[in-house]
Short mmCIF file of C-alpha atoms in Angstrom, two decimals:
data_model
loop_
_atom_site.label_atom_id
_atom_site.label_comp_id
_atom_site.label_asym_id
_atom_site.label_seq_id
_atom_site.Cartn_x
_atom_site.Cartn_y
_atom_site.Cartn_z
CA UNK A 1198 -5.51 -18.79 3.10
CA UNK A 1199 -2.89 -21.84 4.07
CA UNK A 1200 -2.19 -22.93 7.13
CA UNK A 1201 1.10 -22.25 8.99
CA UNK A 1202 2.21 -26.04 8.08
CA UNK A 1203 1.14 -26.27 4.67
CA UNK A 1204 2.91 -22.59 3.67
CA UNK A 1205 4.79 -23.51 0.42
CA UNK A 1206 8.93 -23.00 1.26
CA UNK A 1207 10.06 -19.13 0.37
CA UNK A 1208 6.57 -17.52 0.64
CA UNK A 1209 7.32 -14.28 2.31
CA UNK A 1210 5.17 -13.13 5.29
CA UNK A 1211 3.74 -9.78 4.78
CA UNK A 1212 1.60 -6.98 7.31
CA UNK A 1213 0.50 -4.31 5.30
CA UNK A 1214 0.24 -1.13 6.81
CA UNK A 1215 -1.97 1.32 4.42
CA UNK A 1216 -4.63 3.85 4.14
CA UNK A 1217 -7.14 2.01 1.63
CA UNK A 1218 -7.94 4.32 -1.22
CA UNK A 1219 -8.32 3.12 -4.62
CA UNK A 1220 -4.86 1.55 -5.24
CA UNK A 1221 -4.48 0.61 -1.36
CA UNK A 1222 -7.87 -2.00 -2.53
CA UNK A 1223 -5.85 -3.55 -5.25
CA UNK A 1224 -2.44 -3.98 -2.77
CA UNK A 1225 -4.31 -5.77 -0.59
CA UNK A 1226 -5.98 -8.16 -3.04
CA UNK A 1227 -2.76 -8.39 -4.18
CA UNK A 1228 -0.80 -9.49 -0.99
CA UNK A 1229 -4.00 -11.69 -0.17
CA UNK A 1230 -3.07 -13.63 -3.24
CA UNK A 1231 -0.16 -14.01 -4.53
CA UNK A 1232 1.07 -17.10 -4.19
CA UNK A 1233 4.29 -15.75 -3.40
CA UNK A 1234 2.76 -14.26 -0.44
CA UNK A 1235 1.12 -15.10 3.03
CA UNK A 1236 -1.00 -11.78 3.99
CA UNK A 1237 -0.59 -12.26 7.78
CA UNK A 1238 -2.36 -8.86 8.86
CA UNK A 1239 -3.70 -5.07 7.90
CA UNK A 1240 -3.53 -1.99 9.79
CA UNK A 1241 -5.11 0.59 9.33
CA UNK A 1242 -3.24 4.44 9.20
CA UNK A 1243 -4.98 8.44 8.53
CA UNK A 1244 -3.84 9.53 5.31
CA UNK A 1245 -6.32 8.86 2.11
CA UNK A 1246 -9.45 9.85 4.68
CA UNK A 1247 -9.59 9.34 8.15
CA UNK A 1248 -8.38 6.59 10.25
CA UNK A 1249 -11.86 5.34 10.64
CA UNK A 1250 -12.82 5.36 7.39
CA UNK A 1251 -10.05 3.80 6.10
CA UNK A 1252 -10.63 1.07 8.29
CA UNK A 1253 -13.35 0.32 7.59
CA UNK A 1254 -12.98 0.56 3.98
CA UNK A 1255 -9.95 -2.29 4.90
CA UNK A 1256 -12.82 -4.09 6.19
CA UNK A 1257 -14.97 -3.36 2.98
CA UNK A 1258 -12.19 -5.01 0.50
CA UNK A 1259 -11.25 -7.95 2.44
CA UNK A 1260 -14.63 -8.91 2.81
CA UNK A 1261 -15.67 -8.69 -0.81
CA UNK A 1262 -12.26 -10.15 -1.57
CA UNK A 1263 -12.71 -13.49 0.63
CA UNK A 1264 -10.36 -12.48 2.90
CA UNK A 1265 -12.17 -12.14 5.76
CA UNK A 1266 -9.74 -13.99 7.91
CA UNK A 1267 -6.97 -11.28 8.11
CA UNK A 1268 -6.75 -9.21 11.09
CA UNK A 1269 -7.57 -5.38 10.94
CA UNK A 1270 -5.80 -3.21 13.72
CA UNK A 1271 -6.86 0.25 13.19
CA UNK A 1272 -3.46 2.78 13.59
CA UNK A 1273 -3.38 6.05 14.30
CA UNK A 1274 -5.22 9.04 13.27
CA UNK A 1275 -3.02 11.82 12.61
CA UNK A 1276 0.43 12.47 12.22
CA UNK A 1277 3.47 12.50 14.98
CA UNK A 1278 3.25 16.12 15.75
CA UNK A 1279 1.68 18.05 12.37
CA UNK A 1280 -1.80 18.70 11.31
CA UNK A 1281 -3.78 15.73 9.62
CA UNK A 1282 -3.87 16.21 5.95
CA UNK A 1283 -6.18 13.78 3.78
CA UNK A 1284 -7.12 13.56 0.17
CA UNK A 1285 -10.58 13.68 -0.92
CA UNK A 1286 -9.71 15.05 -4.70
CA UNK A 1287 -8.56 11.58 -5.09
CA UNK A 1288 -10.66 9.26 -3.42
CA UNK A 1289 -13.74 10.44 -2.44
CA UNK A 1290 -15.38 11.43 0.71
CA UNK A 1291 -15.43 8.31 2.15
CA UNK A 1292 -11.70 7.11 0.64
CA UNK A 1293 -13.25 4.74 -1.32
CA UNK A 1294 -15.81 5.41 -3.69
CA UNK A 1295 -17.43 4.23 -6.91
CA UNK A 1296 -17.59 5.41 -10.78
CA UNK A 1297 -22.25 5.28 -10.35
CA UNK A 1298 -22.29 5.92 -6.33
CA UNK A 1299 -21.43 3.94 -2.94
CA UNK A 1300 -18.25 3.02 -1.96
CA UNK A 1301 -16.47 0.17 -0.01
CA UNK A 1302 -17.56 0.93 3.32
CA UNK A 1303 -20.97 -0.78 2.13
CA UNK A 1304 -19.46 -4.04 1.80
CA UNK A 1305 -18.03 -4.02 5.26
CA UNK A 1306 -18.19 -6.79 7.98
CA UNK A 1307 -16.98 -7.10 11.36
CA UNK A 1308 -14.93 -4.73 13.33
CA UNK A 1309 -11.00 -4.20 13.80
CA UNK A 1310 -9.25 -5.71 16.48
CA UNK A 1311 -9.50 -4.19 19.77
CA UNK A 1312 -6.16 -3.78 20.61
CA UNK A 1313 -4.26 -0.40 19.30
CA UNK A 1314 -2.33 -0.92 15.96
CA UNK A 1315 0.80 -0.92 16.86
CA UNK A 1316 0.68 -3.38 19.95
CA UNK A 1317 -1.23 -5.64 17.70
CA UNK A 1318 1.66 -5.25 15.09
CA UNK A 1319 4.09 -6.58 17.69
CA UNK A 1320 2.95 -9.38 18.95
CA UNK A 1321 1.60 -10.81 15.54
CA UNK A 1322 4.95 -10.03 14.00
CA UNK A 1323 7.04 -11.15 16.49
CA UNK A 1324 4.82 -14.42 16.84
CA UNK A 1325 5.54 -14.86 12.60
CA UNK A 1326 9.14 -14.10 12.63
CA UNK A 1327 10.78 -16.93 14.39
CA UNK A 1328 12.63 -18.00 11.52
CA UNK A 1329 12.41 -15.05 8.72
CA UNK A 1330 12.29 -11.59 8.55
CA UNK A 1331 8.31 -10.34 8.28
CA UNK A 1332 8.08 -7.28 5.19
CA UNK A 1333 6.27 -5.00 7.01
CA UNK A 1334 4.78 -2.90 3.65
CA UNK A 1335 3.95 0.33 4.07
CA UNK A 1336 1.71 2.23 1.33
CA UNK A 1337 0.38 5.17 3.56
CA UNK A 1338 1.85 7.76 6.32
CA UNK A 1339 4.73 6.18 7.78
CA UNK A 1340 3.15 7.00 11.52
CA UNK A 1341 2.36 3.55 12.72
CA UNK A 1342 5.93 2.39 11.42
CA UNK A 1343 6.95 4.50 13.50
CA UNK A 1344 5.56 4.22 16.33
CA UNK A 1345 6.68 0.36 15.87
CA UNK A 1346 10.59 0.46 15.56
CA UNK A 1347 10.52 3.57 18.77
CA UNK A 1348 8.34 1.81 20.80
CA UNK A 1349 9.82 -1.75 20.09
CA UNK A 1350 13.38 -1.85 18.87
CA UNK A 1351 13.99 -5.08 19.09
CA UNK A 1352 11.33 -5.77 16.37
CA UNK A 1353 14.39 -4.41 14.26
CA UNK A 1354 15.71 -7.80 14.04
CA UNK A 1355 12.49 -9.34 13.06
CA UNK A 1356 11.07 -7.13 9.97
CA UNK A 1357 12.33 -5.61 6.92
CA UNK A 1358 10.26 -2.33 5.35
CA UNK A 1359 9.11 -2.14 1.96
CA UNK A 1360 6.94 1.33 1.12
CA UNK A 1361 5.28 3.20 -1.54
CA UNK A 1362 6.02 6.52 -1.01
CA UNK A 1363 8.82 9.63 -2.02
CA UNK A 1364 9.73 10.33 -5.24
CA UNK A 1365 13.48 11.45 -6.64
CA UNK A 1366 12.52 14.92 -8.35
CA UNK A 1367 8.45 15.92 -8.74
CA UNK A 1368 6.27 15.44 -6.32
CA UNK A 1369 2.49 15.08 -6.43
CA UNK A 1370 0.92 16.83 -3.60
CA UNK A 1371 4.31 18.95 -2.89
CA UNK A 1372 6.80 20.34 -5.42
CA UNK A 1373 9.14 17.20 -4.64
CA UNK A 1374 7.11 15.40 -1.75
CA UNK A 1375 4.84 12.95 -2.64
CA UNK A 1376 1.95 12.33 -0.37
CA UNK A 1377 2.59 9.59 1.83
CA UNK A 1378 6.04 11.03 3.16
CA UNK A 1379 4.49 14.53 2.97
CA UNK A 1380 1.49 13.33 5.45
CA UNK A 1381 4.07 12.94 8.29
CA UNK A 1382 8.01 13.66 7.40
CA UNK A 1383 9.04 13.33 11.36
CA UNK A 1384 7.70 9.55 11.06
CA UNK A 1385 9.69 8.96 7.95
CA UNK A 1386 12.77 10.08 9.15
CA UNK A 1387 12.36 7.43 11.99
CA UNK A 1388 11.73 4.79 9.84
CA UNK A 1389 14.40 5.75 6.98
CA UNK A 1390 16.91 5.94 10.21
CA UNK A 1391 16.31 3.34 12.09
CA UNK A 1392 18.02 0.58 10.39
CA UNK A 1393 15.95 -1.84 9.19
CA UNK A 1394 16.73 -3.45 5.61
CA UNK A 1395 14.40 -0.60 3.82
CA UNK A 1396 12.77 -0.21 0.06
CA UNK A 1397 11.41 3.01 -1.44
CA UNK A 1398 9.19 2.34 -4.49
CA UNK A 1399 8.93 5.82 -5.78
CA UNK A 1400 6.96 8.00 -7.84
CA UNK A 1401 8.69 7.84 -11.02
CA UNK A 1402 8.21 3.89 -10.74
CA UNK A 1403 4.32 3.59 -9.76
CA UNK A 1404 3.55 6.37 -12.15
CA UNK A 1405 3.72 3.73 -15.08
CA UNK A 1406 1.79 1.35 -13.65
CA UNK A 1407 -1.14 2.42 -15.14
CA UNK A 1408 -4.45 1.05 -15.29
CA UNK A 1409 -5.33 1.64 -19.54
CA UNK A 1410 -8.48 0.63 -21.17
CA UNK A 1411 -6.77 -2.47 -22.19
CA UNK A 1412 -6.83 -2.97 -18.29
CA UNK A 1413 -9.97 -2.29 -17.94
CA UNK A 1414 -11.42 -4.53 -20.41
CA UNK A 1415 -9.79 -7.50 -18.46
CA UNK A 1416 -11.85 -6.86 -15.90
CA UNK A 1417 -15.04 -6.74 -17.64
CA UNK A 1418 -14.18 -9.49 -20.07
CA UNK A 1419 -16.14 -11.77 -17.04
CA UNK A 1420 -19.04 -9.97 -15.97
CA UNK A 1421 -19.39 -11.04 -11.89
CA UNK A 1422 -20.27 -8.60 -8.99
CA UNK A 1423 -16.71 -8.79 -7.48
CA UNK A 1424 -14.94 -7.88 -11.06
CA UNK A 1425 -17.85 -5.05 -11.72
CA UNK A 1426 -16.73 -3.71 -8.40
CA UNK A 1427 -13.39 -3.65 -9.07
CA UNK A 1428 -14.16 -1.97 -12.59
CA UNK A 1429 -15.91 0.70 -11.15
CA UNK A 1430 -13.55 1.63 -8.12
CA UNK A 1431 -10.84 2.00 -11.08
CA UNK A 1432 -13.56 4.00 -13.46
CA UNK A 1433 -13.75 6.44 -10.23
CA UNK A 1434 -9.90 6.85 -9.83
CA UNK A 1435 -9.65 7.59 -13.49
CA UNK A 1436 -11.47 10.11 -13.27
CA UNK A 1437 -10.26 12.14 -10.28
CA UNK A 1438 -6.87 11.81 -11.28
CA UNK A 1439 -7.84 12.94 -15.02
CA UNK A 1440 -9.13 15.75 -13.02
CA UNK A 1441 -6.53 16.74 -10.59
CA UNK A 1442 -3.23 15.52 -11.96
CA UNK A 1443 -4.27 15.68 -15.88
CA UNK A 1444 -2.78 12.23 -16.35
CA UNK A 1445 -4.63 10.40 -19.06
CA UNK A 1446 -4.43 6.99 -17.21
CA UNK A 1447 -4.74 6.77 -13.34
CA UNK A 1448 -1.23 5.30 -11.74
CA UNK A 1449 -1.46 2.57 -9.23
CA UNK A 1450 1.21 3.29 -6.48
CA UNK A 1451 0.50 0.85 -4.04
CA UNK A 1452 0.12 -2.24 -5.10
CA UNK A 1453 3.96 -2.06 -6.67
CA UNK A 1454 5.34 -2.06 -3.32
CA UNK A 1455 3.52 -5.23 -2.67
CA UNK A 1456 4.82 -6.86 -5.99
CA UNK A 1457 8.11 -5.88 -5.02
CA UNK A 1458 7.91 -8.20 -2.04
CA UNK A 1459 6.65 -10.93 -4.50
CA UNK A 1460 8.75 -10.44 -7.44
CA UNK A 1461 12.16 -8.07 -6.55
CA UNK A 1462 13.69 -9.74 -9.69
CA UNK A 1463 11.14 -7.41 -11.73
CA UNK A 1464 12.85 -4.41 -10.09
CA UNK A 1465 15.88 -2.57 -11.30
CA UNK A 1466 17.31 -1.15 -8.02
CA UNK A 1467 20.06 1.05 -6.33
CA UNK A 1468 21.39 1.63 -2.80
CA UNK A 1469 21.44 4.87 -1.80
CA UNK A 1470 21.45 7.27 1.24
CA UNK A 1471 17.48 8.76 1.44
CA UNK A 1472 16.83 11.83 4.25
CA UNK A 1473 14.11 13.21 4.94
CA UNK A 1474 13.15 16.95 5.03
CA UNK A 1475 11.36 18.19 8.02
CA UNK A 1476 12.34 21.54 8.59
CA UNK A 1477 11.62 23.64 5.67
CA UNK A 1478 8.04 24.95 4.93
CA UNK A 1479 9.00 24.58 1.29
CA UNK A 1480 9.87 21.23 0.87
CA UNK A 1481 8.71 19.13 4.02
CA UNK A 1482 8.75 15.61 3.39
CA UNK A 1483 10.60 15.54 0.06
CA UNK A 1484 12.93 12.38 -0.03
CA UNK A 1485 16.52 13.57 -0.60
CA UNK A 1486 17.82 10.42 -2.63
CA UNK A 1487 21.81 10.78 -3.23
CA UNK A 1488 21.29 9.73 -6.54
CA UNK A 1489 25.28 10.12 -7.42
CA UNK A 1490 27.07 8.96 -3.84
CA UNK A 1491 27.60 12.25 -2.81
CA UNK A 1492 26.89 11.95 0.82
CA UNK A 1493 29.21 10.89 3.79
CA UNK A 1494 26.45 9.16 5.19
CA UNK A 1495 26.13 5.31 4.63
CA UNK A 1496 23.57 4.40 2.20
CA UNK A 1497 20.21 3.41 4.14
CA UNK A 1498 17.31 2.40 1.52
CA UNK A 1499 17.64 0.16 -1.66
CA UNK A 1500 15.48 2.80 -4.08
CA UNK A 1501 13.53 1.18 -7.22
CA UNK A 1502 14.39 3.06 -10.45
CA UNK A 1503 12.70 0.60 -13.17
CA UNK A 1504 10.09 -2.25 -12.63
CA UNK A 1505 8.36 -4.50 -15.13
CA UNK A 1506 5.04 -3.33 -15.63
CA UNK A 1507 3.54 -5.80 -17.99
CA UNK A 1508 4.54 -8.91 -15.37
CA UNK A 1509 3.27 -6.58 -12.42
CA UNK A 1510 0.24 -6.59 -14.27
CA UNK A 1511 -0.20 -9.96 -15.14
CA UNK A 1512 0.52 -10.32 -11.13
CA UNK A 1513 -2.43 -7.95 -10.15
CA UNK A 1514 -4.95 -9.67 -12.67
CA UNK A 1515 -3.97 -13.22 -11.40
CA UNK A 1516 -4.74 -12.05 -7.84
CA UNK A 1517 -7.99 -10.33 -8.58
CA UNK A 1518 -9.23 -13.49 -10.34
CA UNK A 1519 -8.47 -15.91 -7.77
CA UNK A 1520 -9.92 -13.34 -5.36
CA UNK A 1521 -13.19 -13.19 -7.73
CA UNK A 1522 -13.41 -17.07 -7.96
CA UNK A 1523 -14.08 -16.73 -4.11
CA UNK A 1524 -15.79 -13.73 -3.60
CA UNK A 1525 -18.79 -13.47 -1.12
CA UNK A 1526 -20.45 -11.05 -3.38
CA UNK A 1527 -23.94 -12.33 -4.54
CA UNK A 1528 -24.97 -9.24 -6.67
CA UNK A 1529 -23.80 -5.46 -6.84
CA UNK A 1530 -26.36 -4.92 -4.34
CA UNK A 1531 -26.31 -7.58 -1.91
CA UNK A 1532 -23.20 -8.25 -0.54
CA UNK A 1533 -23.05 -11.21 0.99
#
């Protein structure tokens, strides 16, 4: 990673704030390396599986992705004020599994930071942002975000918020709530109302970013431990969603949020007023997206509606090359 004096003029400063599943792996590989991008921190937030085994599943990628340098902060472990919910369906019991067995947490090394999450978020933030807005990217439960702007408003002047998460008519684990809003509404209303320059990459955008045999056989076209490991984490994710959501292909949500940061130009986008539900039992967490302008309140989230999939793509396999050419992995069984 570059130095603070020899970052290249308009690379954006990033903390990304996930749960790492399958697609949460290949956001931060992606923010790690794009050279658009300086990958200043990770926390860590319940959601995919628990808060500890996301972390250290965090801890897994960035070490097999020679990025051990960035800072893990490990968030908090269930909502605001509902029930935890996670997803094992999806990702496995430990959040992060392979297609043949094991998962990431076997390739991790060292520990989180020792301070809680969201102090840690502060004071690296606000130490980053003297001159520039930090994107604070969220691709999980929008609890530590949260926690952030309450706890801290005047970090409102020093971050903007991309996320993955809400969708404009189906949901995935809800009727029309998708699972990262769904996990904790209460926090997304905070965060969609506090008034920070805010980005919703929705559903019906990372739904067709899909990872396609043709996909696939990029990754196996050179046969090293770092690319086998990233062909079989995508070989397990096909099959769970095949399994759960029927889709043919499995979608990768998160890292799109990420490229967003990177590459907006990519994006077709509209402003729009977004509230959150929190009341009914129906429809908690669904993103209410005034589509048409039909609200009296202000707009508060620039929503994408389009991206370009094939130069998202060609963004994701740069980064996981450059992240292979300096991978610790020796072997699929010996890590480092």
């Amino acid at each position: 990673m570059m130095g603070e004096a020899s970052q290249p003029v308009g690379v954006k400063k990033v903390w990304l704030d996930c749960d790492p599943g399958h697609d949460d792996a290949l956001a931060i590989i992606l923010a790690g390396y794009d050279r658009r991008l300086k990958l200043i921190g990770v926390s860590t937030v319940a959601g995919n599986q628990t808060v500890e085994k996301v972390t250290l599943n965090a801890l897994g990628v960035l070490t097999a992705a020679g990025l051990r340098d960035i800072p893990v902060a490990q968030g908090q472990a269930k909502p605001l004020i509902r029930a935890p919910q996670i997803c094992p369906a999806i990702h496995g019991d430990s959040g992060l599994e392979f297609h043949d067995g094991g998962s990431m947490q076997d390739y991790a090394v060292g520990s989180p930071v020792l301070e809680k999450a969201v102090l840690y978020m502060h004071s690296c933030i606000s130490s980053h942002a003297e001159h520039e807005r930090v994107t604070l990217v969220c691709t999980g439960a929008l609890t530590n975000a949260a926690l952030l702007v309450t706890l801290f408003p005047e970090v409102l002047d020093s971050i903007e918020i991309v996320l993955m998460g809400g969708c404009m008519g189906t949901g995935n684990t809800g009727s029309v709530a998708e699972f990262n809003i769904q996990s904790d509404p209460e926090a997304a209303k905070i965060v969609f109302e506090c008034g920070v320059p805010l980005t919703m990459v929705p559903l019906e955008v990372t739904h067709r970013a899909l990872a396609t045999p043709g996909v696939l056989q990029r990754l196996t076209a050179r046969p090293t431990p770092f690319l086998q490991l990233m062909h079989k984490l995508l070989l397990f994710f096909a099959q769970t969603y095949r399994d759960v959501f029927s889709f043919e292909h499995p979608p990768l949500h998160d890292p799109l949020a990420v490229f967003y940061v990177a590459c907006p130009e990519a994006f077709k986008v509209k402003r729009m007023r977004v509230d959150i539900e929190t009341c009914s039992t129906l429809s908690a967490g669904q993103t209410v997206c005034d589509i048409w302008g039909q609200s009296a309140l202000a707009p508060n989230a620039t929503v994408a509606l389009e991206a370009d999939i094939s130069t998202f793509w060609e963004a994701m396999i740069s980064a996981l090359l450059k992240a292979d050419m300096v991978s610790p992995l020796k072997s699929p069984a010996n890590p480092v």
